[in-house]
Coordinates of C-alpha atoms in Angstrom, one line a residue:
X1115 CA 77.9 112.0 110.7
X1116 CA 80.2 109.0 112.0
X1117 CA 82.0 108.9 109.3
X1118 CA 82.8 113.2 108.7
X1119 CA 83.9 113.0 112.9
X1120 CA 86.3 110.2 112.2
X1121 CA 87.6 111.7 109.3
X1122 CA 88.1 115.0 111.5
X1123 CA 89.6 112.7 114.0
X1124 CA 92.2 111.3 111.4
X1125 CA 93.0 115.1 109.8
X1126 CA 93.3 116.4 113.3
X1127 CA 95.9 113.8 114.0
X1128 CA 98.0 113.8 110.8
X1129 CA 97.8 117.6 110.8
X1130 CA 99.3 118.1 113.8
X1131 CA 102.5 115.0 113.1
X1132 CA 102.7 115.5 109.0
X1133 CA 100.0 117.7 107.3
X1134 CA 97.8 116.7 104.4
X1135 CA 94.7 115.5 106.9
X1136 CA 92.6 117.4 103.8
X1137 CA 93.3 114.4 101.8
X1138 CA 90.6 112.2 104.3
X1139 CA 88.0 115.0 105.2
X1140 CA 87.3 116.2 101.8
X1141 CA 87.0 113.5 99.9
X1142 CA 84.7 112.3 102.5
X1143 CA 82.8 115.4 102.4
X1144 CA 82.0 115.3 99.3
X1145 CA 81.0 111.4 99.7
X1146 CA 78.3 113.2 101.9
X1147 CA 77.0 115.3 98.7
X1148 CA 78.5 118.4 99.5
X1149 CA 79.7 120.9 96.7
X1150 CA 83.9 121.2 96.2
X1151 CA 83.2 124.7 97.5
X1152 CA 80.9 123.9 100.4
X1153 CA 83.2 121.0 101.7
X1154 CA 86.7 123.4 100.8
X1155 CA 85.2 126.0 103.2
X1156 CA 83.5 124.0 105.7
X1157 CA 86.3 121.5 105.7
X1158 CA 89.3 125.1 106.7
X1159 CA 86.9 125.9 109.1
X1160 CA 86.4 122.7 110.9
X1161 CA 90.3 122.3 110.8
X1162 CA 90.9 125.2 112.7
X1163 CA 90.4 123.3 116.2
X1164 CA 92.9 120.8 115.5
X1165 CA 95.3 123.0 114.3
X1166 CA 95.0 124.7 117.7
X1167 CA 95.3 121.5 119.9
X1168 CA 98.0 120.5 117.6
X1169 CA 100.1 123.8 117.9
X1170 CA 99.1 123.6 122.0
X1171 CA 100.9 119.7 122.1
X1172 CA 104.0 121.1 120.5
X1173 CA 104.1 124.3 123.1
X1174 CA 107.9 123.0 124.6
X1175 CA 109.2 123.0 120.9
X1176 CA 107.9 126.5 120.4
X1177 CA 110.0 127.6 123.4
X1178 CA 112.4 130.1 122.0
X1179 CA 110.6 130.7 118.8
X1180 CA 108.4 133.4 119.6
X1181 CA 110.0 135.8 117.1
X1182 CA 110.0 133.4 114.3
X1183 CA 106.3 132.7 114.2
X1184 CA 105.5 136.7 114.1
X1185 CA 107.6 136.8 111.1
X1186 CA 106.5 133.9 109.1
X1187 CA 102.8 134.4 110.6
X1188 CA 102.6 137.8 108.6
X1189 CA 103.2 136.0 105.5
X1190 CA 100.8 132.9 106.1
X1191 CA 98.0 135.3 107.2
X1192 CA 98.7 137.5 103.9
X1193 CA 98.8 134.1 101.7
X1194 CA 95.8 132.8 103.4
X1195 CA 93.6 135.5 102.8
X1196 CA 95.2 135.4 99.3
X1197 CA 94.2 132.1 98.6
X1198 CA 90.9 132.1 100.1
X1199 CA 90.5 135.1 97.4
X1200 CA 91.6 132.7 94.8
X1201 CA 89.3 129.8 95.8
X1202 CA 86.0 131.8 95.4
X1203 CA 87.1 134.0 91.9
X1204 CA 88.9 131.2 90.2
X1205 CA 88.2 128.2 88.1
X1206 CA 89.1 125.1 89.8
X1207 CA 91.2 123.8 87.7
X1208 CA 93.8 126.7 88.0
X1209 CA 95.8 125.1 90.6
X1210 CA 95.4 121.9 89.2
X1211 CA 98.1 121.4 87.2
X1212 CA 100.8 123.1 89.8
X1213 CA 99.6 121.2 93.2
X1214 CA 101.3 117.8 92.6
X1215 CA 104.4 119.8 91.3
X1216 CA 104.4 121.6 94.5
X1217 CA 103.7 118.3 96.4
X1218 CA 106.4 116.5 94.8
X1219 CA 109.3 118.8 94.7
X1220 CA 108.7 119.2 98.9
X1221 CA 108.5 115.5 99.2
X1222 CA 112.3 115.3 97.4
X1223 CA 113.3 118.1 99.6
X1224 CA 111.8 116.4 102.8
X1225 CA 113.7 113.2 102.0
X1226 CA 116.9 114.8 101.3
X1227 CA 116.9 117.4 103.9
X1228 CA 120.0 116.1 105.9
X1229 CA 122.1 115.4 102.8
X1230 CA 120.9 119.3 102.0
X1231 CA 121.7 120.6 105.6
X1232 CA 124.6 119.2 105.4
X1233 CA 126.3 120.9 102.2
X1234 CA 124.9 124.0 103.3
X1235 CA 126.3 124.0 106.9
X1236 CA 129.8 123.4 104.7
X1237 CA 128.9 126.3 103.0
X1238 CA 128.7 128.5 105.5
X1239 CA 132.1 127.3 107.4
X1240 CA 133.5 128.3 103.8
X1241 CA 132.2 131.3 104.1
X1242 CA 132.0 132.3 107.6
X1243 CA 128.4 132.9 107.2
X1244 CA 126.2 132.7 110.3
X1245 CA 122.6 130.8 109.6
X1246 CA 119.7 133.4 109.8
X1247 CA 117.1 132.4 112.7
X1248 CA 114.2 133.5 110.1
X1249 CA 115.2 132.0 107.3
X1250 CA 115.6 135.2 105.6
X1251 CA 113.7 137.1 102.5
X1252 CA 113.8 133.6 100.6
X1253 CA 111.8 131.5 103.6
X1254 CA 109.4 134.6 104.0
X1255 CA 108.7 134.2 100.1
X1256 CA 108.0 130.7 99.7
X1257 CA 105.9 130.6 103.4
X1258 CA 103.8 132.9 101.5
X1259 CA 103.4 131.5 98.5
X1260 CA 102.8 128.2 99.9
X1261 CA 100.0 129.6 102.6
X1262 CA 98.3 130.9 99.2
X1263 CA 98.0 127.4 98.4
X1264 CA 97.1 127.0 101.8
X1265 CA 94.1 128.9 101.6
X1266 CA 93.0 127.9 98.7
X1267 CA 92.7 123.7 99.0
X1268 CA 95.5 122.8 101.9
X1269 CA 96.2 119.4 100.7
X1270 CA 100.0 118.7 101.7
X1271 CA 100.5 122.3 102.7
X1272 CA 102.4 121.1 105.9
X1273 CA 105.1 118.8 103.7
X1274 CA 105.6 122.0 101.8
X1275 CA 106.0 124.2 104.7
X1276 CA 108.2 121.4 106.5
X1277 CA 110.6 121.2 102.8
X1278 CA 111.3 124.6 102.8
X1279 CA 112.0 125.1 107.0
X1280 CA 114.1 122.2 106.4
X1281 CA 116.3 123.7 103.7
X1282 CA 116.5 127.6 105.1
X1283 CA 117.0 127.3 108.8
X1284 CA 118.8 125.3 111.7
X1285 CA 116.6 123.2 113.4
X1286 CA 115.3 120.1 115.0
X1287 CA 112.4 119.1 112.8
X1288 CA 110.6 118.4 115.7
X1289 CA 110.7 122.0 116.4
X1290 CA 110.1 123.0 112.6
X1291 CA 107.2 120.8 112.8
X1292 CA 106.0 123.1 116.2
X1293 CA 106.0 126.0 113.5
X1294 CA 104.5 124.7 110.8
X1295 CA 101.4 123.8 113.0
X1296 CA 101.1 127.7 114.1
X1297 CA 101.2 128.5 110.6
X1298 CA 98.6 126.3 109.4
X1299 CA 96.2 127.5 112.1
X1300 CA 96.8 131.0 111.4
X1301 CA 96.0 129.9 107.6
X1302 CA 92.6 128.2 108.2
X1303 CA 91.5 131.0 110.6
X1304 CA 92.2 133.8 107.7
X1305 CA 90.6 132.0 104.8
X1306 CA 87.8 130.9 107.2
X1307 CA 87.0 134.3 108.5
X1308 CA 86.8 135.5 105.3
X1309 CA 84.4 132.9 103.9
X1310 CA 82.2 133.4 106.7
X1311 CA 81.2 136.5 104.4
X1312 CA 81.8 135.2 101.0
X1313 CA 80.9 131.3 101.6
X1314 CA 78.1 128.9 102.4
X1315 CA 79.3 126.8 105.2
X1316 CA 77.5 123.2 106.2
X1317 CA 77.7 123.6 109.6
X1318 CA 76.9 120.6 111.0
X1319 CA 79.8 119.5 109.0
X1320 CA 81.9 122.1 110.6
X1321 CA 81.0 121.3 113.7
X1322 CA 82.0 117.3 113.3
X1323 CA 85.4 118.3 112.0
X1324 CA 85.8 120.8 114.8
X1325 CA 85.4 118.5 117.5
X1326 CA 87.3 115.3 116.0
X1327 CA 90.0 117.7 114.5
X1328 CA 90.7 119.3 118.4
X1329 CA 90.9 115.8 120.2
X1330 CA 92.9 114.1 117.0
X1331 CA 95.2 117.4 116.7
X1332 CA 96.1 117.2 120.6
X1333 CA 97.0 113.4 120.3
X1334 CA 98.2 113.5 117.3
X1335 CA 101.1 115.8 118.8
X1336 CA 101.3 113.4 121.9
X1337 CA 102.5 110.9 119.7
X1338 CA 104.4 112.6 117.1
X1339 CA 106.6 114.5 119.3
X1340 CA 107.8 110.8 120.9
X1341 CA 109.4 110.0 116.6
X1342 CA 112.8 110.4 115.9
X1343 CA 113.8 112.5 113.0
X1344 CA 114.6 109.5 110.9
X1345 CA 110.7 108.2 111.8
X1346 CA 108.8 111.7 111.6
X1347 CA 111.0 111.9 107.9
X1348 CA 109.8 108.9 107.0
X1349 CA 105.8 109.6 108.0
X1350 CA 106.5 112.8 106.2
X1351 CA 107.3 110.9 102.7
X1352 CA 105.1 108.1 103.2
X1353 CA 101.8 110.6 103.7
X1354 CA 102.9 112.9 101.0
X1355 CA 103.6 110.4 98.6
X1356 CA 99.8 109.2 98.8
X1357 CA 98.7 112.4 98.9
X1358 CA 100.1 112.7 95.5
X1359 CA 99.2 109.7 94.3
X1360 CA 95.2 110.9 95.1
X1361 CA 96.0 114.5 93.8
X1362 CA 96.9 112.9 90.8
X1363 CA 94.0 110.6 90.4
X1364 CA 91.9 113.1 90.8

């Protein structure tokens, strides 16, 4: 029990600054002789305060964004739901192969963000071409998709949402980071509600996670919100590189 509220603790925390706080609770979870299934579903369930307190720390870098987050929120609750679907009627091994693709294309983009913000701001002073506040059809579409992968295991799902903010839209990634915890709440609270019909849950498991998820998810953004760009990139990379390296070992 110790050990699942620390690990909450911890995924609160690097949920709310990074993403990829999947990487300590379910590995622990199982540790605890949980099924993949029970700990997947327990584990989005248990997240679910912490992405809240998260989201609530980062409320002056949502200022102005209201608009946004209904826009892109449509498309994480439909890939939620869509990948909680997946997670119950697919073999496991489905996603397998694609994850540390996924993972490891958003770390490049991540890292090369400014380089890539750069030539497109060039672009568009070619062109004349004003940046779109909502990223347009492209950001919509790989949100979605990537929520789908969201609701189905969640490991690095924040890097991914972060890579792809990043490239399509004109912000601070302090503030992208503000969205990309909203998302990821309104992802866990889909595919949770919908297991809560279609899942068995460990609920004293749920209950740890909830609790150290909501007090490491409010700090967590106490602290993050205090990096630089040039710091927060860096935590970005370093997290998401070991979360490959332990998708791949797996």
């Amino acid at each position: 029990m110790a050990a699942v509220f620390a690990a909450g603790v911890g995924a609160g925390a690097i949920n709310s600054v990074v993403g990829s706080g999947t990487l300590i609770t379910f590995p622990v979870l199982l540790a605890t002789g949980l099924s993949p299934v029970t700990a997947t579903v327990s584990n989005a369930l248990g997240l679910i305060p912490g992405s809240v307190s998260g989201a609530i720390g980062y409320r002056k870098e949502l200022s102005g964004q209201r608009r946004r987050i209904l826009k892109l929120g449509v498309g994480a609750l439909i890939g939620g739901l869509t990948g909680a679907t997946l997670l119950l009627s697919l073999p496991a091994d489905a996603f397998e192969t694609i994850v540390p693709a996924l993972v490891g294309l958003a770390l490049v983009l991540v890292a090369l963000q400014p380089r890539l913000g750069r030539t497109v701001q060039r672009r568009r002073e070619r062109t004349g071409a004003s940046p779109r506040r909502d990223g347009g059809p492209l950001l919509f579409a790989g949100l979605t998709l990537a929520s789908v992968y969201g609701g189905y295991f969640a490991a690095a799902q924040g890097i991914i949402y972060l890579s792809l903010m990043g490239m399509l839209l004109d912000e601070s990634l302090q503030r992208l980071n503000a969205v990309k915890n909203v998302l990821s709440a309104v992802v866990n609270t889909v595919a949770a509600l919908f297991f809560l019909f279609a899942a068995d849950f460990d609920w004293t498991a749920v209950a740890l996670i909830a609790v150290g998820s909501a007090l490491g998810g409010y700090l967590g953004a106490k602290v993050g919100r205090r990096f630089s760009p040039l710091v927060l990139r860096i935590l970005v990379v370093t997290v998401g590189t070991v979360a490959l390296v332990q998708l791949l070992l797996r």
